[in-house]
PDB file of C-alpha atoms and ligand atoms in Angstrom:
ATOM      1  CA  HIS A 194     -11.419  -1.329  36.065  1.00  0.00           C
ATOM      2  CA  ALA A 195     -14.249  -2.579  33.863  1.00  0.00           C
ATOM      3  CA  LYS A 196     -15.629  -5.684  35.510  1.00  0.00           C
ATOM      4  CA  GLY A 197     -18.836  -5.913  33.531  1.00  0.00           C
ATOM      5  CA  ASN A 198     -20.509  -3.494  35.919  1.00  0.00           C
ATOM      6  CA  GLY A 199     -22.123  -0.873  33.683  1.00  0.00           C
ATOM      7  CA  THR A 200     -21.157   2.231  35.660  1.00  0.00           C
ATOM      8  CA  ASN A 201     -17.540   1.245  36.068  1.00  0.00           C
ATOM      9  CA  ARG A 202     -17.356   0.455  32.423  1.00  0.00           C
ATOM     10  CA  TYR A 203     -18.410   3.955  31.379  1.00  0.00           C
ATOM     11  CA  GLN A 204     -15.958   5.409  33.853  1.00  0.00           C
ATOM     12  CA  PHE A 205     -13.266   3.313  32.237  1.00  0.00           C
ATOM     13  CA  PHE A 206     -14.095   4.497  28.740  1.00  0.00           C
ATOM     14  CA  ASP A 207     -14.220   8.137  29.902  1.00  0.00           C
ATOM     15  CA  ASP A 208     -10.751   7.870  31.425  1.00  0.00           C
ATOM     16  CA  GLU A 209      -9.490   6.114  28.376  1.00  0.00           C
ATOM     17  CA  MET A 210     -10.916   8.810  26.097  1.00  0.00           C
ATOM     18  CA  ASN A 211      -9.454  11.595  28.187  1.00  0.00           C
ATOM     19  CA  ARG A 212      -6.095   9.918  28.108  1.00  0.00           C
ATOM     20  CA  ARG A 213      -6.245   9.691  24.337  1.00  0.00           C
ATOM     21  CA  VAL A 214      -7.218  13.328  23.900  1.00  0.00           C
ATOM     22  CA  VAL A 215      -4.359  14.446  26.145  1.00  0.00           C
ATOM     23  CA  GLU A 216      -1.908  12.178  24.374  1.00  0.00           C
ATOM     24  CA  ARG A 217      -3.006  13.452  21.015  1.00  0.00           C
ATOM     25  CA  THR A 218      -2.701  17.086  22.010  1.00  0.00           C
ATOM     26  CA  LEU A 219       0.768  16.453  23.368  1.00  0.00           C
ATOM     27  CA  LEU A 220       1.748  14.697  20.159  1.00  0.00           C
ATOM     28  CA  GLU A 221       0.329  17.516  18.061  1.00  0.00           C
ATOM     29  CA  ASN A 222       2.293  20.112  20.017  1.00  0.00           C
ATOM     30  CA  SER A 223       5.522  18.197  19.827  1.00  0.00           C
ATOM     31  CA  LEU A 224       5.049  17.657  16.082  1.00  0.00           C
ATOM     32  CA  ARG A 225       4.754  21.421  15.712  1.00  0.00           C
ATOM     33  CA  SER A 226       7.966  22.049  17.606  1.00  0.00           C
ATOM     34  CA  ALA A 227       9.689  19.150  15.816  1.00  0.00           C
ATOM     35  CA  LEU A 228       9.159  20.991  12.577  1.00  0.00           C
ATOM     36  CA  LYS A 229      10.643  24.180  14.021  1.00  0.00           C
ATOM     37  CA  SER A 230      13.660  22.499  15.529  1.00  0.00           C
ATOM     38  CA  SER A 231      14.353  20.236  12.547  1.00  0.00           C
ATOM     39  CA  GLU A 232      13.832  16.901  14.269  1.00  0.00           C
ATOM     40  CA  PHE A 233      12.651  15.123  11.132  1.00  0.00           C
ATOM     41  CA  VAL A 234      15.067  13.122   9.029  1.00  0.00           C
ATOM     42  CA  LEU A 235      14.750  11.218   5.789  1.00  0.00           C
ATOM     43  CA  GLU A 236      16.016   7.712   5.268  1.00  0.00           C
ATOM     44  CA  TYR A 237      16.379   6.180   1.846  1.00  0.00           C
ATOM     45  CA  GLN A 238      15.570   2.663   0.715  1.00  0.00           C
ATOM     46  CA  PRO A 239      16.965   1.429  -2.610  1.00  0.00           C
ATOM     47  CA  GLN A 240      14.779   0.213  -5.447  1.00  0.00           C
ATOM     48  CA  MET A 241      16.539  -2.449  -7.480  1.00  0.00           C
ATOM     49  CA  ASP A 242      16.161  -3.556 -11.082  1.00  0.00           C
ATOM     50  CA  MET A 243      15.488  -7.314 -11.082  1.00  0.00           C
ATOM     51  CA  ARG A 244      17.181  -7.997 -14.388  1.00  0.00           C
ATOM     52  CA  THR A 245      20.384  -6.011 -13.980  1.00  0.00           C
ATOM     53  CA  GLY A 246      20.654  -5.960 -10.191  1.00  0.00           C
ATOM     54  CA  GLN A 247      21.332  -2.231 -10.457  1.00  0.00           C
ATOM     55  CA  ILE A 248      19.868   0.357  -8.147  1.00  0.00           C
ATOM     56  CA  VAL A 249      17.380   2.471 -10.105  1.00  0.00           C
ATOM     57  CA  GLY A 250      15.796   4.656  -7.472  1.00  0.00           C
ATOM     58  CA  VAL A 251      15.252   5.339  -3.792  1.00  0.00           C
ATOM     59  CA  GLU A 252      12.189   5.861  -1.664  1.00  0.00           C
ATOM     60  CA  ALA A 253      12.454   8.662   0.877  1.00  0.00           C
ATOM     61  CA  LEU A 254      10.928   7.624   4.222  1.00  0.00           C
ATOM     62  CA  ILE A 255      10.453  10.076   7.056  1.00  0.00           C
ATOM     63  CA  ARG A 256      11.616   9.467  10.627  1.00  0.00           C
ATOM     64  CA  TRP A 257      11.308  11.639  13.681  1.00  0.00           C
ATOM     65  CA  ALA A 258      14.466  11.886  15.732  1.00  0.00           C
ATOM     66  CA  HIS A 259      12.696  12.698  18.985  1.00  0.00           C
ATOM     67  CA  PRO A 260      15.088  14.150  21.601  1.00  0.00           C
ATOM     68  CA  ALA A 261      13.628  11.973  24.377  1.00  0.00           C
ATOM     69  CA  LEU A 262      11.922   9.065  22.640  1.00  0.00           C
ATOM     70  CA  GLY A 263      14.510   8.298  19.983  1.00  0.00           C
ATOM     71  CA  LEU A 264      13.875   7.523  16.349  1.00  0.00           C
ATOM     72  CA  MET A 265      10.152   7.251  15.649  1.00  0.00           C
ATOM     73  CA  LEU A 266       8.675   5.586  12.578  1.00  0.00           C
ATOM     74  CA  PRO A 267       5.907   7.239  10.539  1.00  0.00           C
ATOM     75  CA  SER A 268       3.229   4.871  11.867  1.00  0.00           C
ATOM     76  CA  ARG A 269       3.593   6.687  15.200  1.00  0.00           C
ATOM     77  CA  PHE A 270       2.915  10.199  13.903  1.00  0.00           C
ATOM     78  CA  ILE A 271       1.794  10.501  10.261  1.00  0.00           C
ATOM     79  CA  ALA A 272      -1.897   9.846  10.986  1.00  0.00           C
ATOM     80  CA  VAL A 273      -1.995  12.603  13.613  1.00  0.00           C
ATOM     81  CA  ALA A 274      -0.060  14.957  11.327  1.00  0.00           C
ATOM     82  CA  GLU A 275      -2.702  14.309   8.673  1.00  0.00           C
ATOM     83  CA  GLU A 276      -5.592  14.970  11.022  1.00  0.00           C
ATOM     84  CA  CYS A 277      -4.249  18.258  12.346  1.00  0.00           C
ATOM     85  CA  GLY A 278      -3.006  19.543   8.987  1.00  0.00           C
ATOM     86  CA  LEU A 279       0.666  19.501   9.922  1.00  0.00           C
ATOM     87  CA  ILE A 280       1.249  16.950   7.162  1.00  0.00           C
ATOM     88  CA  VAL A 281       1.280  19.874   4.709  1.00  0.00           C
ATOM     89  CA  PRO A 282       4.353  21.721   6.081  1.00  0.00           C
ATOM     90  CA  ILE A 283       5.964  18.379   6.986  1.00  0.00           C
ATOM     91  CA  GLY A 284       5.312  17.136   3.457  1.00  0.00           C
ATOM     92  CA  ASP A 285       6.838  20.332   2.022  1.00  0.00           C
ATOM     93  CA  TRP A 286       9.953  19.710   4.072  1.00  0.00           C
ATOM     94  CA  VAL A 287      10.119  16.109   2.812  1.00  0.00           C
ATOM     95  CA  MET A 288       9.767  17.278  -0.780  1.00  0.00           C
ATOM     96  CA  ARG A 289      12.474  19.943  -0.499  1.00  0.00           C
ATOM     97  CA  THR A 290      14.882  17.652   1.331  1.00  0.00           C
ATOM     98  CA  ALA A 291      14.382  14.721  -1.051  1.00  0.00           C
ATOM     99  CA  CYS A 292      14.895  16.934  -4.130  1.00  0.00           C
ATOM    100  CA  LEU A 293      18.079  18.465  -2.691  1.00  0.00           C
ATOM    101  CA  GLN A 294      19.412  14.996  -1.880  1.00  0.00           C
ATOM    102  CA  ALA A 295      18.635  13.633  -5.347  1.00  0.00           C
ATOM    103  CA  LYS A 296      20.419  16.610  -6.875  1.00  0.00           C
ATOM    104  CA  ALA A 297      23.467  16.063  -4.655  1.00  0.00           C
ATOM    105  CA  TRP A 298      23.671  12.382  -5.700  1.00  0.00           C
ATOM    106  CA  GLN A 299      23.282  13.403  -9.308  1.00  0.00           C
ATOM    107  CA  ASP A 300      26.113  15.903  -9.019  1.00  0.00           C
ATOM    108  CA  ASN A 301      28.231  13.049  -7.676  1.00  0.00           C
ATOM    109  CA  GLY A 302      27.510  10.960 -10.755  1.00  0.00           C
ATOM    110  CA  HIS A 303      24.525   8.974  -9.440  1.00  0.00           C
ATOM    111  CA  PRO A 304      21.357   9.970 -11.267  1.00  0.00           C
ATOM    112  CA  LEU A 305      18.718   8.278  -9.091  1.00  0.00           C
ATOM    113  CA  VAL A 306      14.980   8.840  -9.133  1.00  0.00           C
ATOM    114  CA  VAL A 307      13.751   9.766  -5.666  1.00  0.00           C
ATOM    115  CA  SER A 308      10.253   8.656  -4.625  1.00  0.00           C
ATOM    116  CA  VAL A 309       8.271  10.728  -2.159  1.00  0.00           C
ATOM    117  CA  ASN A 310       5.078   9.581  -0.406  1.00  0.00           C
ATOM    118  CA  LEU A 311       2.093  11.899  -0.666  1.00  0.00           C
ATOM    119  CA  SER A 312      -0.809  11.592   1.719  1.00  0.00           C
ATOM    120  CA  VAL A 313      -4.381  12.297   0.650  1.00  0.00           C
ATOM    121  CA  ALA A 314      -4.514  15.490   2.705  1.00  0.00           C
ATOM    122  CA  GLN A 315      -1.449  16.851   0.898  1.00  0.00           C
ATOM    123  CA  PHE A 316      -2.746  15.823  -2.462  1.00  0.00           C
ATOM    124  CA  HIS A 317      -5.910  17.874  -2.161  1.00  0.00           C
ATOM    125  CA  GLN A 318      -4.119  21.042  -0.987  1.00  0.00           C
ATOM    126  CA  LYS A 319      -4.318  23.990  -3.369  1.00  0.00           C
ATOM    127  CA  SER A 320      -0.635  24.652  -2.740  1.00  0.00           C
ATOM    128  CA  LEU A 321       0.461  21.178  -3.862  1.00  0.00           C
ATOM    129  CA  LEU A 322       1.695  22.084  -7.337  1.00  0.00           C
ATOM    130  CA  LYS A 323       3.496  25.195  -6.201  1.00  0.00           C
ATOM    131  CA  SER A 324       5.158  23.336  -3.375  1.00  0.00           C
ATOM    132  CA  ILE A 325       6.441  20.625  -5.724  1.00  0.00           C
ATOM    133  CA  VAL A 326       7.594  23.015  -8.424  1.00  0.00           C
ATOM    134  CA  ASP A 327       9.322  25.204  -5.805  1.00  0.00           C
ATOM    135  CA  ALA A 328      11.152  22.195  -4.389  1.00  0.00           C
ATOM    136  CA  LEU A 329      12.344  21.155  -7.860  1.00  0.00           C
ATOM    137  CA  GLN A 330      13.476  24.670  -8.733  1.00  0.00           C
ATOM    138  CA  GLN A 331      15.194  25.261  -5.434  1.00  0.00           C
ATOM    139  CA  ALA A 332      17.155  22.037  -5.896  1.00  0.00           C
ATOM    140  CA  GLN A 333      17.669  22.551  -9.628  1.00  0.00           C
ATOM    141  CA  LEU A 334      16.403  19.013 -10.082  1.00  0.00           C
ATOM    142  CA  ALA A 335      14.804  17.935 -13.369  1.00  0.00           C
ATOM    143  CA  PRO A 336      11.224  16.691 -12.800  1.00  0.00           C
ATOM    144  CA  GLN A 337      12.070  13.302 -14.336  1.00  0.00           C
ATOM    145  CA  PHE A 338      14.038  12.523 -11.182  1.00  0.00           C
ATOM    146  CA  LEU A 339      11.100  12.978  -8.860  1.00  0.00           C
ATOM    147  CA  GLU A 340       8.462  10.292  -8.373  1.00  0.00           C
ATOM    148  CA  LEU A 341       5.359  10.769  -6.262  1.00  0.00           C
ATOM    149  CA  GLU A 342       3.775   7.798  -4.516  1.00  0.00           C
ATOM    150  CA  ILE A 343       0.043   8.095  -4.172  1.00  0.00           C
ATOM    151  CA  THR A 344      -2.497   5.588  -2.918  1.00  0.00           C
ATOM    152  CA  GLU A 345      -5.559   4.240  -4.626  1.00  0.00           C
ATOM    153  CA  SER A 346      -7.775   6.259  -2.292  1.00  0.00           C
ATOM    154  CA  ILE A 347      -6.755   9.459  -4.101  1.00  0.00           C
ATOM    155  CA  LEU A 348      -8.187   8.078  -7.306  1.00  0.00           C
ATOM    156  CA  MET A 349     -11.524   6.952  -5.963  1.00  0.00           C
ATOM    157  CA  ASP A 350     -13.048  10.330  -5.265  1.00  0.00           C
ATOM    158  CA  GLU A 351     -13.410  11.528  -8.806  1.00  0.00           C
ATOM    159  CA  ALA A 352     -15.355  14.621  -7.760  1.00  0.00           C
ATOM    160  CA  LYS A 353     -12.246  16.052  -6.109  1.00  0.00           C
ATOM    161  CA  GLY A 354     -10.426  16.354  -9.410  1.00  0.00           C
ATOM    162  CA  GLY A 355      -7.588  14.036  -8.453  1.00  0.00           C
ATOM    163  CA  ILE A 356      -7.118  12.844 -12.006  1.00  0.00           C
ATOM    164  CA  ASP A 357      -6.693  16.405 -13.302  1.00  0.00           C
ATOM    165  CA  THR A 358      -3.985  17.045 -10.736  1.00  0.00           C
ATOM    166  CA  LEU A 359      -2.234  13.848 -11.787  1.00  0.00           C
ATOM    167  CA  ARG A 360      -2.341  14.944 -15.434  1.00  0.00           C
ATOM    168  CA  VAL A 361      -0.758  18.286 -14.591  1.00  0.00           C
ATOM    169  CA  LEU A 362       1.997  16.609 -12.563  1.00  0.00           C
ATOM    170  CA  ARG A 363       2.643  14.112 -15.323  1.00  0.00           C
ATOM    171  CA  ASN A 364       2.752  16.863 -17.963  1.00  0.00           C
ATOM    172  CA  ILE A 365       5.441  18.610 -15.957  1.00  0.00           C
ATOM    173  CA  GLY A 366       7.443  15.398 -16.249  1.00  0.00           C
ATOM    174  CA  ILE A 367       7.113  14.137 -12.698  1.00  0.00           C
ATOM    175  CA  ARG A 368       6.732  10.371 -12.345  1.00  0.00           C
ATOM    176  CA  LEU A 369       3.760   8.835 -10.600  1.00  0.00           C
ATOM    177  CA  ALA A 370       3.492   5.541  -8.754  1.00  0.00           C
ATOM    178  CA  ILE A 371       0.578   3.864  -7.013  1.00  0.00           C
ATOM    179  CA  ASP A 372       1.688   2.741  -3.571  1.00  0.00           C
ATOM    180  CA  ASP A 373       0.322  -0.276  -1.688  1.00  0.00           C
ATOM    181  CA  PHE A 374      -1.318  -1.451  -4.883  1.00  0.00           C
ATOM    182  CA  GLY A 375      -3.938  -4.157  -4.432  1.00  0.00           C
ATOM    183  CA  THR A 376      -5.163  -2.990  -1.035  1.00  0.00           C
ATOM    184  CA  GLY A 377      -7.591  -0.411  -2.429  1.00  0.00           C
ATOM    185  CA  PHE A 378     -10.333  -0.734  -4.947  1.00  0.00           C
ATOM    186  CA  SER A 379      -9.134   0.936  -8.113  1.00  0.00           C
ATOM    187  CA  SER A 380     -10.731  -0.627 -11.126  1.00  0.00           C
ATOM    188  CA  LEU A 381      -8.930  -1.560 -14.289  1.00  0.00           C
ATOM    189  CA  SER A 382     -10.724   1.125 -16.269  1.00  0.00           C
ATOM    190  CA  TYR A 383      -9.405   3.690 -13.794  1.00  0.00           C
ATOM    191  CA  LEU A 384      -5.857   2.533 -14.197  1.00  0.00           C
ATOM    192  CA  LYS A 385      -6.151   2.938 -17.932  1.00  0.00           C
ATOM    193  CA  ARG A 386      -7.300   6.528 -17.630  1.00  0.00           C
ATOM    194  CA  ILE A 387      -4.773   7.896 -15.209  1.00  0.00           C
ATOM    195  CA  PRO A 388      -1.287   8.901 -16.285  1.00  0.00           C
ATOM    196  CA  ILE A 389       0.829   6.747 -13.959  1.00  0.00           C
ATOM    197  CA  ASN A 390       4.198   5.128 -14.544  1.00  0.00           C
ATOM    198  CA  LYS A 391       4.462   2.480 -11.892  1.00  0.00           C
ATOM    199  CA  LEU A 392       2.558   0.082  -9.660  1.00  0.00           C
ATOM    200  CA  LYS A 393       3.987  -0.845  -6.273  1.00  0.00           C
ATOM    201  CA  ILE A 394       2.635  -4.226  -5.186  1.00  0.00           C
ATOM    202  CA  ASP A 395       1.754  -4.029  -1.507  1.00  0.00           C
ATOM    203  CA  GLN A 396       3.966  -6.010   0.820  1.00  0.00           C
ATOM    204  CA  SER A 397       1.014  -7.930   2.245  1.00  0.00           C
ATOM    205  CA  PHE A 398       0.824  -9.894  -1.027  1.00  0.00           C
ATOM    206  CA  VAL A 399       4.581 -10.430  -1.158  1.00  0.00           C
ATOM    207  CA  ARG A 400       4.882 -11.804   2.372  1.00  0.00           C
ATOM    208  CA  ASP A 401       3.389 -15.254   1.735  1.00  0.00           C
ATOM    209  CA  ILE A 402       4.019 -15.379  -1.969  1.00  0.00           C
ATOM    210  CA  THR A 403       5.886 -18.680  -1.824  1.00  0.00           C
ATOM    211  CA  VAL A 404       3.468 -20.439   0.531  1.00  0.00           C
ATOM    212  CA  ASP A 405       0.031 -19.002  -0.240  1.00  0.00           C
ATOM    213  CA  PRO A 406      -1.161 -19.939  -3.742  1.00  0.00           C
ATOM    214  CA  GLU A 407      -3.782 -17.172  -3.672  1.00  0.00           C
ATOM    215  CA  ASP A 408      -1.183 -14.472  -3.086  1.00  0.00           C
ATOM    216  CA  ALA A 409       0.907 -15.938  -5.859  1.00  0.00           C
ATOM    217  CA  VAL A 410      -2.062 -15.748  -8.215  1.00  0.00           C
ATOM    218  CA  ILE A 411      -2.769 -12.137  -7.232  1.00  0.00           C
ATOM    219  CA  ILE A 412       0.832 -11.052  -7.732  1.00  0.00           C
ATOM    220  CA  ASN A 413       0.952 -12.763 -11.062  1.00  0.00           C
ATOM    221  CA  ALA A 414      -2.236 -11.030 -12.172  1.00  0.00           C
ATOM    222  CA  ILE A 415      -0.893  -7.624 -11.108  1.00  0.00           C
ATOM    223  CA  ILE A 416       2.340  -8.175 -13.016  1.00  0.00           C
ATOM    224  CA  VAL A 417       0.529  -9.278 -16.183  1.00  0.00           C
ATOM    225  CA  MET A 418      -1.875  -6.365 -15.928  1.00  0.00           C
ATOM    226  CA  ALA A 419       0.907  -3.835 -15.350  1.00  0.00           C
ATOM    227  CA  LYS A 420       2.733  -5.118 -18.421  1.00  0.00           C
ATOM    228  CA  SER A 421      -0.328  -4.882 -20.608  1.00  0.00           C
ATOM    229  CA  LEU A 422      -0.848  -1.294 -19.463  1.00  0.00           C
ATOM    230  CA  ASN A 423       2.835  -0.519 -20.070  1.00  0.00           C
ATOM    231  CA  LEU A 424       3.505   0.230 -16.423  1.00  0.00           C
ATOM    232  CA  THR A 425       6.615  -0.578 -14.460  1.00  0.00           C
ATOM    233  CA  VAL A 426       5.863  -2.946 -11.598  1.00  0.00           C
ATOM    234  CA  ILE A 427       7.799  -3.037  -8.337  1.00  0.00           C
ATOM    235  CA  ALA A 428       7.297  -5.388  -5.379  1.00  0.00           C
ATOM    236  CA  GLU A 429       7.510  -3.969  -1.850  1.00  0.00           C
ATOM    237  CA  GLY A 430       8.680  -5.775   1.251  1.00  0.00           C
ATOM    238  CA  VAL A 431      10.872  -8.378  -0.431  1.00  0.00           C
ATOM    239  CA  GLU A 432      12.771 -10.037   2.397  1.00  0.00           C
ATOM    240  CA  THR A 433      13.882 -13.471   1.229  1.00  0.00           C
ATOM    241  CA  GLN A 434      15.663 -15.053  -1.693  1.00  0.00           C
ATOM    242  CA  GLU A 435      12.594 -17.235  -2.302  1.00  0.00           C
ATOM    243  CA  GLN A 436      10.379 -14.168  -2.701  1.00  0.00           C
ATOM    244  CA  TYR A 437      12.976 -12.526  -4.899  1.00  0.00           C
ATOM    245  CA  ARG A 438      13.252 -15.594  -7.144  1.00  0.00           C
ATOM    246  CA  PHE A 439       9.506 -15.966  -7.466  1.00  0.00           C
ATOM    247  CA  LEU A 440       9.096 -12.340  -8.504  1.00  0.00           C
ATOM    248  CA  GLN A 441      11.983 -12.494 -10.926  1.00  0.00           C
ATOM    249  CA  ALA A 442      10.620 -15.666 -12.537  1.00  0.00           C
ATOM    250  CA  HIS A 443       7.234 -14.018 -12.954  1.00  0.00           C
ATOM    251  CA  GLY A 444       8.568 -10.945 -14.714  1.00  0.00           C
ATOM    252  CA  CYS A 445       8.449  -8.331 -11.965  1.00  0.00           C
ATOM    253  CA  ASP A 446      10.601  -5.350 -13.023  1.00  0.00           C
ATOM    254  CA  GLU A 447      11.927  -4.039  -9.718  1.00  0.00           C
ATOM    255  CA  TYR A 448      11.902  -4.773  -6.024  1.00  0.00           C
ATOM    256  CA  GLN A 449      12.367  -3.000  -2.744  1.00  0.00           C
ATOM    257  CA  GLY A 450      12.848  -4.602   0.655  1.00  0.00           C
ATOM    258  CA  TYR A 451      15.147  -5.893   3.347  1.00  0.00           C
ATOM    259  CA  TYR A 452      16.510  -8.457   0.881  1.00  0.00           C
ATOM    260  CA  SER A 453      18.577  -5.621  -0.587  1.00  0.00           C
ATOM    261  CA  SER A 454      18.443  -3.152   2.309  1.00  0.00           C
ATOM    262  CA  LYS A 455      16.312  -1.437   4.886  1.00  0.00           C
ATOM    263  CA  ALA A 456      15.966   2.344   4.686  1.00  0.00           C
ATOM    264  CA  LEU A 457      19.299   4.039   5.472  1.00  0.00           C
ATOM    265  CA  THR A 458      20.481   7.503   6.378  1.00  0.00           C
ATOM    266  CA  ALA A 459      21.850   9.434   3.413  1.00  0.00           C
ATOM    267  CA  ASP A 460      25.411   8.808   4.582  1.00  0.00           C
ATOM    268  CA  MET A 461      24.958   5.080   5.088  1.00  0.00           C
ATOM    269  CA  PHE A 462      23.114   4.826   1.814  1.00  0.00           C
ATOM    270  CA  ALA A 463      25.923   6.529  -0.114  1.00  0.00           C
ATOM    271  CA  ARG A 464      28.518   4.353   1.567  1.00  0.00           C
ATOM    272  CA  GLN A 465      26.705   1.112   0.778  1.00  0.00           C
ATOM    273  CA  PHE A 466      25.252   1.819  -2.633  1.00  0.00           C
ATOM    274  CA  LEU A 467      27.069   4.713  -4.269  1.00  0.00           C
ATOM    275  CA  GLN A 468      30.711   3.739  -4.109  1.00  0.00           C
ATOM    276  CA  PRO A 469      32.622   5.175  -7.051  1.00  0.00           C
ATOM    277  CA  SER A 470      33.437   2.204  -9.298  1.00  0.00           C
TER     278      SER A 470
HETATM  279  P1  LIG B 532       5.138   2.801   2.334  1.00  0.00           P
HETATM  280  O1  LIG B 532       5.278   3.999   1.492  1.00  0.00           O
HETATM  281  O2  LIG B 532       4.361   1.654   1.781  1.00  0.00           O
HETATM  282  O3  LIG B 532       6.632   2.377   2.686  1.00  0.00           O
HETATM  283  C1  LIG B 532       7.077   1.062   2.837  1.00  0.00           C
HETATM  284  C2  LIG B 532       7.276   0.702   4.292  1.00  0.00           C
HETATM  285  O4  LIG B 532       7.727  -0.655   4.375  1.00  0.00           O
HETATM  286  C3  LIG B 532       8.362   1.511   4.999  1.00  0.00           C
HETATM  287  O5  LIG B 532       7.973   1.628   6.361  1.00  0.00           O
HETATM  288  C4  LIG B 532       9.586   0.616   4.878  1.00  0.00           C
HETATM  289  O6  LIG B 532      10.581   0.871   5.853  1.00  0.00           O
HETATM  290  C5  LIG B 532       8.954  -0.726   5.080  1.00  0.00           C
HETATM  291  N1  LIG B 532       9.739  -1.809   4.473  1.00  0.00           N
HETATM  292  C6  LIG B 532      10.621  -1.733   3.472  1.00  0.00           C
HETATM  293  N2  LIG B 532      11.122  -2.929   3.158  1.00  0.00           N
HETATM  294  C7  LIG B 532      10.539  -3.821   3.990  1.00  0.00           C
HETATM  295  C8  LIG B 532      10.642  -5.248   4.153  1.00  0.00           C
HETATM  296  O7  LIG B 532      11.379  -5.946   3.465  1.00  0.00           O
HETATM  297  N3  LIG B 532       9.861  -5.803   5.130  1.00  0.00           N
HETATM  298  C9  LIG B 532       9.021  -5.060   5.900  1.00  0.00           C
HETATM  299  N4  LIG B 532       8.292  -5.699   6.817  1.00  0.00           N
HETATM  300  N5  LIG B 532       8.895  -3.708   5.762  1.00  0.00           N
HETATM  301  C10 LIG B 532       9.652  -3.108   4.817  1.00  0.00           C
HETATM  302  P2  LIG B 532       8.056   3.013   7.133  1.00  0.00           P
HETATM  303  O8  LIG B 532       9.307   3.751   6.762  1.00  0.00           O
HETATM  304  O9  LIG B 532       7.792   2.740   8.562  1.00  0.00           O
HETATM  305  O10 LIG B 532       6.848   3.846   6.511  1.00  0.00           O
HETATM  306  C11 LIG B 532       5.521   3.449   6.707  1.00  0.00           C
HETATM  307  C12 LIG B 532       4.572   4.278   5.889  1.00  0.00           C
HETATM  308  O11 LIG B 532       4.580   5.649   6.322  1.00  0.00           O
HETATM  309  C13 LIG B 532       4.929   4.341   4.418  1.00  0.00           C
HETATM  310  O12 LIG B 532       4.485   3.169   3.761  1.00  0.00           O
HETATM  311  C14 LIG B 532       4.187   5.586   3.988  1.00  0.00           C
HETATM  312  O13 LIG B 532       2.833   5.301   3.731  1.00  0.00           O
HETATM  313  C15 LIG B 532       4.284   6.464   5.220  1.00  0.00           C
HETATM  314  N6  LIG B 532       5.355   7.466   5.028  1.00  0.00           N
HETATM  315  C16 LIG B 532       6.684   7.334   5.161  1.00  0.00           C
HETATM  316  N7  LIG B 532       7.330   8.488   4.882  1.00  0.00           N
HETATM  317  C17 LIG B 532       6.377   9.392   4.565  1.00  0.00           C
HETATM  318  C18 LIG B 532       6.384  10.772   4.168  1.00  0.00           C
HETATM  319  O14 LIG B 532       7.438  11.412   4.013  1.00  0.00           O
HETATM  320  N8  LIG B 532       5.183  11.367   3.937  1.00  0.00           N
HETATM  321  C19 LIG B 532       3.996  10.674   4.044  1.00  0.00           C
HETATM  322  N9  LIG B 532       2.845  11.328   3.790  1.00  0.00           N
HETATM  323  N10 LIG B 532       3.945   9.373   4.397  1.00  0.00           N
HETATM  324  C20 LIG B 532       5.118   8.732   4.661  1.00  0.00           C
HETATM  325 MG1  LIG B 533       5.682   4.442  -0.326  1.00  0.00          MG
HETATM  326 MG1  LIG B 534       3.796   0.817   0.200  1.00  0.00          MG
HETATM  327 MG1  LIG B 535       2.164   1.389   3.261  1.00  0.00          MG
END
């Protein structure tokens, strides 16, 4: 197509844009029907205590079991769901399903905290509180067993009243974690003012922790800061023993990553991590 000739080039971009619009519309429509025909599933990834080696919680991660395309990861569809508003009903489904699952584990003698990811679009919905409280009530799950993962971007727009919402959630007893910490721009003074429980160090800092001195310095600073603010700190994306050892030696509280397990279906998860002992 585009060979540097101006006219052809515009033609190329037009075609490309049309293709994208069509693709997007198709995706939007199939997301809508996926919700109706229950094609979404949750997988669960364990969060491990670094001192005791015990599992302390699980993060619920959505997948789309597409009838033709197979299992799709959230990077393929969450952004579009956010843009077209479908993230709200999808997020409600995630919340209800995760709460029911946590309650079922609890009834089997495994009181685990379940973490649910919230996108910005969900967070600013008027129905957010009701949706969360409904999910807890429906499952008969105590709020202490639900953790919400938010990103730094929610905190930056003070005008939108994000901090007030966080206070309400925290007062109910729900736990709050900042996901992908270090990739946004939240200032230290912000962190002091918001009622969070946990910082999740983004996996991009963990990846090269043992080879890149700058990443090591950053991780160390986050851990020290979290401690001084009385927050639990968890590292994401821990894949190797070297990363694990580094984090343990530097006082990180918890970790999550392929080193212990990838995200698993509820059945697989129970089989591997919740054996009666
Ligand atoms: P996240 O919340 O930061 O989740 C961590 C991601 O890292 C997950 O990808 C997880 O499978 C992956 N991961 C875990 N351990 C390792 C590791 O050791 N190495 C590597 N390379 N990756 C690891 P996943 O499941 O594809 O989810 C991607 C993102 O999609 C999540 O990032 C989250 O932002 C979003 N997401 C997932 N589920 C939901 C949901 O129910 N609602 C919303 N709004 N967003 C979701
Ligand atoms: Mg997360
Ligand atoms: Mg993350
Ligand atoms: Mg992420």
